[in-house]
mmCIF file of C-alpha atoms and ligand atoms in Angstrom:
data_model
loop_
_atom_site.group_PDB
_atom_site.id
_atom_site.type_symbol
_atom_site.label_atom_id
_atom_site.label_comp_id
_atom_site.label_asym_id
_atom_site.label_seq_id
_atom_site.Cartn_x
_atom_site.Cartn_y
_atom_site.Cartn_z
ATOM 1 C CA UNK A 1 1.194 3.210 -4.691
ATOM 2 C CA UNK A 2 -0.458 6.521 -3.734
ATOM 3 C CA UNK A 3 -2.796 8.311 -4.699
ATOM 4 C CA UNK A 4 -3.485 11.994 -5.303
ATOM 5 C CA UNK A 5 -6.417 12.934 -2.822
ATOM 6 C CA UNK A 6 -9.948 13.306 -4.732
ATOM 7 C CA UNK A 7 -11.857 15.187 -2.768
ATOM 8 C CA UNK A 8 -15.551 13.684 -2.719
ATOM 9 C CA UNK A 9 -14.378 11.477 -5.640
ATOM 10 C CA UNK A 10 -17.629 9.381 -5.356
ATOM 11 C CA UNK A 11 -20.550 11.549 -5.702
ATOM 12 C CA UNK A 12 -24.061 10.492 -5.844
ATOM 13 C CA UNK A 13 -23.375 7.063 -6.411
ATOM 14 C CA UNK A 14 -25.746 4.510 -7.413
ATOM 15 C CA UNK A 15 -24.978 1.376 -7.313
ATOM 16 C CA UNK A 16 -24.228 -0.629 -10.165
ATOM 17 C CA UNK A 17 -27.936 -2.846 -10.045
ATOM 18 C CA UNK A 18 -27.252 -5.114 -12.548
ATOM 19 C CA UNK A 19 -24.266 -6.660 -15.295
ATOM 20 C CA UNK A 20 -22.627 -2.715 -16.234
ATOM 21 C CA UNK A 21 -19.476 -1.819 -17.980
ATOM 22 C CA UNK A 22 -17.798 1.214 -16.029
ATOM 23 C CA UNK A 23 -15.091 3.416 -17.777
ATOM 24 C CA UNK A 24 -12.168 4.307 -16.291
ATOM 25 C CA UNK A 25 -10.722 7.677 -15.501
ATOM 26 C CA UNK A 26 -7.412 8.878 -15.960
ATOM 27 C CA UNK A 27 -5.916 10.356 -12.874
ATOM 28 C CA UNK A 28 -2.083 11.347 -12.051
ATOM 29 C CA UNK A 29 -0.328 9.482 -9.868
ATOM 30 C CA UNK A 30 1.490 12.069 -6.690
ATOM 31 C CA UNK A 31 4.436 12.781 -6.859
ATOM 32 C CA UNK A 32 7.408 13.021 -9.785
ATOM 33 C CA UNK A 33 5.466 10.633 -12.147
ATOM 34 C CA UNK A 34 3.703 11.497 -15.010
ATOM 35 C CA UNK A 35 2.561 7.681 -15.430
ATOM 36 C CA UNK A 36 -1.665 7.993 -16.223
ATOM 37 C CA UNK A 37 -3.487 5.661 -13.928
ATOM 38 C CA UNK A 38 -6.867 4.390 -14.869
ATOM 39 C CA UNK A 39 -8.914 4.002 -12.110
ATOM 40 C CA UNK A 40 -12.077 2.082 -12.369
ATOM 41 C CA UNK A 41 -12.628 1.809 -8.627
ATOM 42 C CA UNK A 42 -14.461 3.600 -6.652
ATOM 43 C CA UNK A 43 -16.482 4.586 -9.341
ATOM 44 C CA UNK A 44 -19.494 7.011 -9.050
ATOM 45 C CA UNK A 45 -21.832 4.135 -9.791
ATOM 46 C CA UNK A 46 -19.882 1.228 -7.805
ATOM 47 C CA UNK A 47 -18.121 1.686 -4.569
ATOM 48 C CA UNK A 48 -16.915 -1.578 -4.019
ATOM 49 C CA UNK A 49 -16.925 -5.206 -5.291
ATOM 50 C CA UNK A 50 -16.896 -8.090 -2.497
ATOM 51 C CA UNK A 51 -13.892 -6.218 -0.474
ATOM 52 C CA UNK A 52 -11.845 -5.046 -3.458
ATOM 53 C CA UNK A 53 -12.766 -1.354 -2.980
ATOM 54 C CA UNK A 54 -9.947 0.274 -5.392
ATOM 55 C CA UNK A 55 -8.722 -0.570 -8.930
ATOM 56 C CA UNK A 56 -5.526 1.361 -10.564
ATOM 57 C CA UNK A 57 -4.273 -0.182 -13.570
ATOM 58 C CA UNK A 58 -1.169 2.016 -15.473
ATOM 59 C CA UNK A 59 1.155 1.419 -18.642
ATOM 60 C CA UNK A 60 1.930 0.116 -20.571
ATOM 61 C CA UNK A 61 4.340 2.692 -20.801
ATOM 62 C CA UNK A 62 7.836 3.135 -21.394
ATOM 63 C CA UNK A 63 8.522 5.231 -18.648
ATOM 64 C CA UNK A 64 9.878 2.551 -16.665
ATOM 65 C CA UNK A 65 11.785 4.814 -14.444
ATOM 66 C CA UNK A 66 9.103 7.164 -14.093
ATOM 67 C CA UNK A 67 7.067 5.412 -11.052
ATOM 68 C CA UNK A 68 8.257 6.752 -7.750
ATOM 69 C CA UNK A 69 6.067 7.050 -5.063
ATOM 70 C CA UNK A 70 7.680 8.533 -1.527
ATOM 71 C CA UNK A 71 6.854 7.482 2.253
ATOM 72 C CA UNK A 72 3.301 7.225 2.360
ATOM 73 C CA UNK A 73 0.895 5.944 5.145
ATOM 74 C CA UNK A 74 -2.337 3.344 5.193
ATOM 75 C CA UNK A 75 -4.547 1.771 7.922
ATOM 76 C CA UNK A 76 -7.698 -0.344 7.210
ATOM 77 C CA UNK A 77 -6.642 -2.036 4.199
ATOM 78 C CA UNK A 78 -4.451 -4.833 2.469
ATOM 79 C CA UNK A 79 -2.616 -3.497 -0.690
ATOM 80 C CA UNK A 80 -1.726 -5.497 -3.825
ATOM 81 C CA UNK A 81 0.421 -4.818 -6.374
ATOM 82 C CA UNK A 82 0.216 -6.912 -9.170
ATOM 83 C CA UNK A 83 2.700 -6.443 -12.615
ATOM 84 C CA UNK A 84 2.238 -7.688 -16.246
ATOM 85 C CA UNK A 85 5.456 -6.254 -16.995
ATOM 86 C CA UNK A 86 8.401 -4.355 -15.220
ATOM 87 C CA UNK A 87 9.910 -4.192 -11.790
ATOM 88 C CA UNK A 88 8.948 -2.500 -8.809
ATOM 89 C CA UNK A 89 11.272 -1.931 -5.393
ATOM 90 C CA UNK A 90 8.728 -1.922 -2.237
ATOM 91 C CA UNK A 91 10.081 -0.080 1.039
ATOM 92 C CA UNK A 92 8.670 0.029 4.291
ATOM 93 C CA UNK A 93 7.988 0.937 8.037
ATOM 94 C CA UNK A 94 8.580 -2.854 8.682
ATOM 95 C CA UNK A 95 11.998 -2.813 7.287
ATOM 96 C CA UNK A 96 10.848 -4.965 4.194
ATOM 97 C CA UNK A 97 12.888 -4.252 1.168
ATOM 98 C CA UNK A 98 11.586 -6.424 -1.509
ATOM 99 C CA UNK A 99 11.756 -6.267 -5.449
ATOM 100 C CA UNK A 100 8.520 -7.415 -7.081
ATOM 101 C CA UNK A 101 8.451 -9.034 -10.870
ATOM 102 C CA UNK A 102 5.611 -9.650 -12.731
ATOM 103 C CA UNK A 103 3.248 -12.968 -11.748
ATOM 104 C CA UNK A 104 4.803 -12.465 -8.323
ATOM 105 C CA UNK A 105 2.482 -10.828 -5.755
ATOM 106 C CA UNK A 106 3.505 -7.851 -2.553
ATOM 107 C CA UNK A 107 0.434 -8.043 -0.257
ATOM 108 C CA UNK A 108 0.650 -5.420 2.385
ATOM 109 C CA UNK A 109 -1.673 -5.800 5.180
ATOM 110 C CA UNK A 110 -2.424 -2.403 6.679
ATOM 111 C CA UNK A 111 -4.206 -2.890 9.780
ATOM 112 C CA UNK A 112 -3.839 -0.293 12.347
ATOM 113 C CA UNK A 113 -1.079 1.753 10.542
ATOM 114 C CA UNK A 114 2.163 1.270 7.968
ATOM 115 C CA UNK A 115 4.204 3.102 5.742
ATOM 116 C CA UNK A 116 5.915 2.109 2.459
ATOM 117 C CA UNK A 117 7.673 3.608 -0.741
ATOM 118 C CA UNK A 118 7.265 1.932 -4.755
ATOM 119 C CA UNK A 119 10.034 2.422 -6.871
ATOM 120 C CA UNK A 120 10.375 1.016 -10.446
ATOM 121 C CA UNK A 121 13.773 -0.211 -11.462
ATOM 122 C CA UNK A 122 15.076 0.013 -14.365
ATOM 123 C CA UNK A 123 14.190 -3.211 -16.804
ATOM 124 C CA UNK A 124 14.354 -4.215 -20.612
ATOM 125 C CA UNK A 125 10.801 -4.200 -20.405
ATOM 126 C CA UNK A 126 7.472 -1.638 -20.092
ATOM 127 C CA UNK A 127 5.743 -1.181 -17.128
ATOM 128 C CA UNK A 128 2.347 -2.510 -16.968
ATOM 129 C CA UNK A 129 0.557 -3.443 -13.790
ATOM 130 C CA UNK A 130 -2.533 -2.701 -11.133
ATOM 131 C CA UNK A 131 -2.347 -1.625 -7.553
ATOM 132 C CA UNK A 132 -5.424 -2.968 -5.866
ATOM 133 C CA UNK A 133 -7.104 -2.128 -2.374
ATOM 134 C CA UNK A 134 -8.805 -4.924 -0.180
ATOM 135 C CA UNK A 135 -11.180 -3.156 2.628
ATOM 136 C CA UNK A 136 -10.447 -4.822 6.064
ATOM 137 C CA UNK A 137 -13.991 -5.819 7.672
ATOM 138 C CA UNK A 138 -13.875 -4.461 11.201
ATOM 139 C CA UNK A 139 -12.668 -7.122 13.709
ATOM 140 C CA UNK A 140 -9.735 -7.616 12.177
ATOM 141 C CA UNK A 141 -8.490 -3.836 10.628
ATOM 142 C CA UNK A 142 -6.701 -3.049 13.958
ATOM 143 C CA UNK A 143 -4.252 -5.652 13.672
ATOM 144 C CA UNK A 144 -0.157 -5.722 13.422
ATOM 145 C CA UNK A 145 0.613 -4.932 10.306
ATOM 146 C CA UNK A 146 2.822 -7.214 8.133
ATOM 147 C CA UNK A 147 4.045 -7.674 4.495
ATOM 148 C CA UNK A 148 3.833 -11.029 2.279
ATOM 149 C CA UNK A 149 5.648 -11.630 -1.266
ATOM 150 C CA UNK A 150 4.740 -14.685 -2.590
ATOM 151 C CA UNK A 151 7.242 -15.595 -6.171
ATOM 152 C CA UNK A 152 5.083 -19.061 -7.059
ATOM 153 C CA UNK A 153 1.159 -18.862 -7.493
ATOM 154 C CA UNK A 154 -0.976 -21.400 -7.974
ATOM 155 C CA UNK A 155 -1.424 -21.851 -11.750
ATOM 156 C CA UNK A 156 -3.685 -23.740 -14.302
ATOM 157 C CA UNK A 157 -3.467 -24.282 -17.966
ATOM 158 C CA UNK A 158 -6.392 -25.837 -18.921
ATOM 159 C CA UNK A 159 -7.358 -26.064 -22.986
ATOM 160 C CA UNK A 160 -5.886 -22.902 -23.735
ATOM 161 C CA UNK A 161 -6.964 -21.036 -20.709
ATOM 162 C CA UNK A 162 -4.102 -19.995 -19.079
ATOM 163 C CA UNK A 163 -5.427 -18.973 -14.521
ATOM 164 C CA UNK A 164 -3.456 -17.463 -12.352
ATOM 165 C CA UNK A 165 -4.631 -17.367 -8.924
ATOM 166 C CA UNK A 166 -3.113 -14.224 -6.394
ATOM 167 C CA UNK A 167 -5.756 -13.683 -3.899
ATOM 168 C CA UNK A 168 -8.048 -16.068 -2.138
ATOM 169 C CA UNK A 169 -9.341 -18.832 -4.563
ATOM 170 C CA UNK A 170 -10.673 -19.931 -7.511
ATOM 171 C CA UNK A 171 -12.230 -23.588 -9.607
ATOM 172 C CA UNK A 172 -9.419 -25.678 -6.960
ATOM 173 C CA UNK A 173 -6.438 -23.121 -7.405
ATOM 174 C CA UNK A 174 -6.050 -21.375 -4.179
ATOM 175 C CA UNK A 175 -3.606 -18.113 -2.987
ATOM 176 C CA UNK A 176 -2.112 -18.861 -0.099
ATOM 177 C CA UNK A 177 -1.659 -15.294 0.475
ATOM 178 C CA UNK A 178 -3.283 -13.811 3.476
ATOM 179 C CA UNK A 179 -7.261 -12.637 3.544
ATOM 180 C CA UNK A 180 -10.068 -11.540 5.927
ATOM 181 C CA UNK A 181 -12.841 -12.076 3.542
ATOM 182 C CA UNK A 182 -13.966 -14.277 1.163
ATOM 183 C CA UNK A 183 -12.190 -12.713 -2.288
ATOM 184 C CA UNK A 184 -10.993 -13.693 -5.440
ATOM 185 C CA UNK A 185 -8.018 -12.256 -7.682
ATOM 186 C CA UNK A 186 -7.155 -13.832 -10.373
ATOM 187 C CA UNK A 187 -5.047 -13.496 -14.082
ATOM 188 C CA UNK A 188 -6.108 -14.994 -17.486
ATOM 189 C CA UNK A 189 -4.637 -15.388 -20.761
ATOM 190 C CA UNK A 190 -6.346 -17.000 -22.960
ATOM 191 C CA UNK A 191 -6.553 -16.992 -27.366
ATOM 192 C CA UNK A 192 -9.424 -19.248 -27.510
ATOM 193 C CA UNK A 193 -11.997 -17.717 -29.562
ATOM 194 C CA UNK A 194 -14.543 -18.565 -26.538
ATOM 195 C CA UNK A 195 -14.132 -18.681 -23.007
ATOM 196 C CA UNK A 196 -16.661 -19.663 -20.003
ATOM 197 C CA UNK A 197 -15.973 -18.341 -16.991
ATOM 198 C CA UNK A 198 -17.524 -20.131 -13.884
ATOM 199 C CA UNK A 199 -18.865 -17.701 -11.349
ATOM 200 C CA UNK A 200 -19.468 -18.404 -7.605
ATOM 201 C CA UNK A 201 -23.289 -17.114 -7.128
ATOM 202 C CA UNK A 202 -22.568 -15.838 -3.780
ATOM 203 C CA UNK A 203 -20.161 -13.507 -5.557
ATOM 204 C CA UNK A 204 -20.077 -10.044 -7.349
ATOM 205 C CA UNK A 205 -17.359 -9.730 -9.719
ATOM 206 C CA UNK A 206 -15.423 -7.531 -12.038
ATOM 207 C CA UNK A 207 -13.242 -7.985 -15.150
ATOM 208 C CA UNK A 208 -10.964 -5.859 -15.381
ATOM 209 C CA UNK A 209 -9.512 -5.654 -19.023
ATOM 210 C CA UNK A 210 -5.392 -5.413 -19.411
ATOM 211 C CA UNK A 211 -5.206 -6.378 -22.874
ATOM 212 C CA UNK A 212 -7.184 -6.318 -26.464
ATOM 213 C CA UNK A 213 -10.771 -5.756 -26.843
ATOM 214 C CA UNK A 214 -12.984 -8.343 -25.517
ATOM 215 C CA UNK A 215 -16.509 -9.578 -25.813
ATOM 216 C CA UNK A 216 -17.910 -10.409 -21.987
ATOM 217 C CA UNK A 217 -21.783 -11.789 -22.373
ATOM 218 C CA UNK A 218 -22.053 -10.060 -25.885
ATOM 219 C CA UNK A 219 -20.998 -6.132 -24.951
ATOM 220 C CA UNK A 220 -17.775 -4.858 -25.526
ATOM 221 C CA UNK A 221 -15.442 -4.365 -23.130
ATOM 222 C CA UNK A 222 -12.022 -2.273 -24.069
ATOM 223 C CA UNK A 223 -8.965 -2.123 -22.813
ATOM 224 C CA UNK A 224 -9.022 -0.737 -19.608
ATOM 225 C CA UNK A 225 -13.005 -0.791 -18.785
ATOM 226 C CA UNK A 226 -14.273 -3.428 -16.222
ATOM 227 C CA UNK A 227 -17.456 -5.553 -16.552
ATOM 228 C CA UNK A 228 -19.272 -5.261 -13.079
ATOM 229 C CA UNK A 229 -21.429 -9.021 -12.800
ATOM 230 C CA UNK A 230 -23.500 -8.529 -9.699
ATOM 231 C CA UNK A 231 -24.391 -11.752 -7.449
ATOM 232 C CA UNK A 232 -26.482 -14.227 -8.592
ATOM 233 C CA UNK A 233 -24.682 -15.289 -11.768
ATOM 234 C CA UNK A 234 -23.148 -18.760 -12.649
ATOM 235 C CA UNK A 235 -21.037 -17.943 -15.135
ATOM 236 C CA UNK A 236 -19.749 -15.261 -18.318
ATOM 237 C CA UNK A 237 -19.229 -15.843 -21.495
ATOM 238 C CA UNK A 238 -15.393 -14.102 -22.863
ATOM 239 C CA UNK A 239 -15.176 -13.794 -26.695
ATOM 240 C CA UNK A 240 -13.480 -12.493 -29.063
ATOM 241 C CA UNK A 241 -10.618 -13.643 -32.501
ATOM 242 C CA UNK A 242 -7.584 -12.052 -30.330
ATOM 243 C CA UNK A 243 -5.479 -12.972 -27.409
ATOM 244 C CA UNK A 244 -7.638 -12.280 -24.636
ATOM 245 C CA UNK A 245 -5.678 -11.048 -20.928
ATOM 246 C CA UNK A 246 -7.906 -9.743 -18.032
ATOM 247 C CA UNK A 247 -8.114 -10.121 -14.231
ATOM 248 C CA UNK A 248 -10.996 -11.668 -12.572
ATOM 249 C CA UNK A 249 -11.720 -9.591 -8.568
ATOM 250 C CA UNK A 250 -14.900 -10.820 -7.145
ATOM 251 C CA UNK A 251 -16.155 -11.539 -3.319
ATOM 252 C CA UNK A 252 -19.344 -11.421 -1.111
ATOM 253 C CA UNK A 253 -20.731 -8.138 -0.859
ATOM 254 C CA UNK A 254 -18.874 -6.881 2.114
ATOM 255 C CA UNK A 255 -21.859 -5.479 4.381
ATOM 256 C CA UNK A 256 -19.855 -2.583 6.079
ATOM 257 C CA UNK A 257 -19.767 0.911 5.460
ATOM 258 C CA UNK A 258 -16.570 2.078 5.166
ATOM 259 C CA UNK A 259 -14.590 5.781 5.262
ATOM 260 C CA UNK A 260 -11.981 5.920 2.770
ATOM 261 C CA UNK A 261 -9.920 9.084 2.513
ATOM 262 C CA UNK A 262 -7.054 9.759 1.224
ATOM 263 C CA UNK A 263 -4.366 6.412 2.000
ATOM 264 C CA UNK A 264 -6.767 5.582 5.014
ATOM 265 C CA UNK A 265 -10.138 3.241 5.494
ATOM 266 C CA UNK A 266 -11.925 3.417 8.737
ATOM 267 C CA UNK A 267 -15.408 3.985 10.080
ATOM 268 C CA UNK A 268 -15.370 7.360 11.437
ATOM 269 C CA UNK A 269 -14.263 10.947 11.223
ATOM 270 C CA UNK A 270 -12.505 10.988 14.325
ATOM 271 C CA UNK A 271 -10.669 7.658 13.446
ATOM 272 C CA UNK A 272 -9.609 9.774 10.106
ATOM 273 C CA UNK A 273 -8.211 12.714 11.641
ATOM 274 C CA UNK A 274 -6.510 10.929 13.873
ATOM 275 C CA UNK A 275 -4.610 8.932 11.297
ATOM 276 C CA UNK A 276 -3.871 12.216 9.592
ATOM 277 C CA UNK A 277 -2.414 13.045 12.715
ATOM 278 C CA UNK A 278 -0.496 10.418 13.565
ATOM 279 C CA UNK A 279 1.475 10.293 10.164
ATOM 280 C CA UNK A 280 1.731 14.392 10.227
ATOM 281 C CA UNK A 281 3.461 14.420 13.141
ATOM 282 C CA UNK A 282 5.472 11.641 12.664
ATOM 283 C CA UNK A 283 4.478 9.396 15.550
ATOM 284 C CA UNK A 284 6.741 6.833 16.277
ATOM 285 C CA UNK A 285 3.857 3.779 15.834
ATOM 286 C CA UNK A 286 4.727 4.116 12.146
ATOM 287 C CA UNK A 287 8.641 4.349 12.134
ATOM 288 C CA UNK A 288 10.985 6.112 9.367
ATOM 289 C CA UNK A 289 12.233 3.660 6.609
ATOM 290 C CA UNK A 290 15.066 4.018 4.690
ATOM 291 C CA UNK A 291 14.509 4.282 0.597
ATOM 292 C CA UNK A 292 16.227 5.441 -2.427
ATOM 293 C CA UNK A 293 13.412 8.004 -3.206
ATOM 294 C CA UNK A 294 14.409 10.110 0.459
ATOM 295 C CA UNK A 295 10.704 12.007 0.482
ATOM 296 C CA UNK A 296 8.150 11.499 2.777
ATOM 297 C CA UNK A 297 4.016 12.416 0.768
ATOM 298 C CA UNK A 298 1.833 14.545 4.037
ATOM 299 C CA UNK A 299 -1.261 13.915 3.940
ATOM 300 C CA UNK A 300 -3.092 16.763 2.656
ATOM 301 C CA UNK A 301 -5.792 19.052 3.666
ATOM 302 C CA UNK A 302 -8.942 18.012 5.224
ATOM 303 C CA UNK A 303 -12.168 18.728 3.190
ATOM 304 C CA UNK A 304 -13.813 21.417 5.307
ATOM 305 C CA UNK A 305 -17.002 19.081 6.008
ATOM 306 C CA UNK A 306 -17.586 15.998 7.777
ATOM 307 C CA UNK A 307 -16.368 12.555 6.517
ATOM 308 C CA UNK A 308 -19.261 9.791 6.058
ATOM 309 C CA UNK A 309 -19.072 6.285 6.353
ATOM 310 C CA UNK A 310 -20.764 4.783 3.118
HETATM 311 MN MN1 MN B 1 0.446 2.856 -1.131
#
């Protein structure tokens, strides 16, 4: 998916120092879609968690036909899109036509440049799902792009908790799926009245809220909101009397500064504009695709200032 540019969209951040709930904001998606995003990452007092450095969660909504996002460019970053509910056609530069359905994972592994389209297709169903962002650490966000669709996950059921593991690993389930740092993405469902979840010390996490209001270590967290837990911690405590869904993203803090603009991470200014370049003028490193949507997003406008790794 892509994103409408924010300019400056993180300003005068502090980071989150300790356990924090962080609200999400409602932003519009480009391009003939009306579909509200909520975006919880970056936020203006957490940039990133571990490598998981952006966090769009839509529906649901009805508009299952309403989620078309043209020819769009990234470089520096792994994509995930993740559904709950509905169906999603990914395009791109690779020649990778793929459908994705829900509990089935489209990884997208940037590296030095790719293009792709997101569709939804029509379905009985609402559309309900998150597009995530993975930061690439430096030696290894130049590499050959590629594209992964896993349709079986590893998957645990374990007195009444229901885990889903998509990205890296978590208590013995493990994603085969493709990473460059240590990460974990996971789904639960649970309607015990009392969860624990074990935490990895080493780790800062979020939980990311898809379904009814939840109790995480005693505060509230609605639908929507995610629970930043910094490192340190063993473990969090999920309550509450209803059915209980949420996503668990967590890694090591990443240790690089990064310059994320628009569809593009890198390190630099110059690596920024030249990316803008390169997809402006339609250099061939980043071919033409074929689609059903037929429109290509330009990048927009650069802010008149100079970009900052942060
Ligand atoms: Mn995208």
């Amino acid at each position: 998916m892509s994103i409408r540019t924010d300019k400056n969209e993180v300003n005068n951040e502090e980071h989150c120092s300790g356990f924090s709930i962080l609200q999400p904001r409602v932003v519009k998606l480009t391009n003939r879609t009306e579909v509200d995003v909520r975006r919880t990452l970056p936020h203006k007092n957490l940039r990133m968690i571990g490598a998981w450095c952006f966090v769009d969660h839509y529906g649901p909504t009805n508009q299952v036909t309403g989620m078309t996002i043209g020819a769009h460019p990234h470089m520096g970053l792994q994509t995930v899109t993740w559904l709950f509910d509905g169906r999603i056609m990914h395009n791109d530069s690779l020649g990778t036509h793929q459908e994705i359905n829900p509990a089935q994972l489209n990884l997208m592994t940037a590296g030095r440049g790719i293009a792709h389209s997101e569709q939804s297709l029509e379905s009985n169903s609402t559309m309900h799902g998150v597009q995530l962002w993975i930061a690439l650490p430096d030696e290894s966000r130049n590499q050959t792009p590629f594209f992964e669709h896993f349709s079986e996950l590893p998957t645990q059921d374990l007195d009444g908790l229901k885990t889903k593991v998509f990205i890296g690993q978590y208590q013995g389930l493990k994603s085969s799926a493709r990473i460059f740092s240590e990460l974990v993405g996971a789904e639960f469902k649970t309607s015990n009245n009392s969860t624990k979840l074990e935490l990895d010390i080493a780790f800062e996490y979020g939980v990311l809220n898809v379904g009814e209001s939840l109790e995480i270590n005693g505060q509230t967290l609605a639908f929507g909101e995610l629970a930043y837990i910094p490192t340190g911690t063993t473990s969090a405590e999920i309550t509450s009397s209803g059915e209980k869904h949420f996503l668990l993203l967590g890694g090591k803090p990443f240790g690089e500064k990064i310059l994320m603009w628009w569809n593009f991470i890198g390190r630099t200014h110059e690596e920024i504009v030249a990316a803008r370049e390169l997809w402006n003028s339609h250099d061939e490193s980043i071919p033409d695709f074929s689609d059903d949507i037929n429109h290509r997003i330009p990048a927009p406008e650069l802010p008149n200032l100079r970009l900052n790794p942060r």
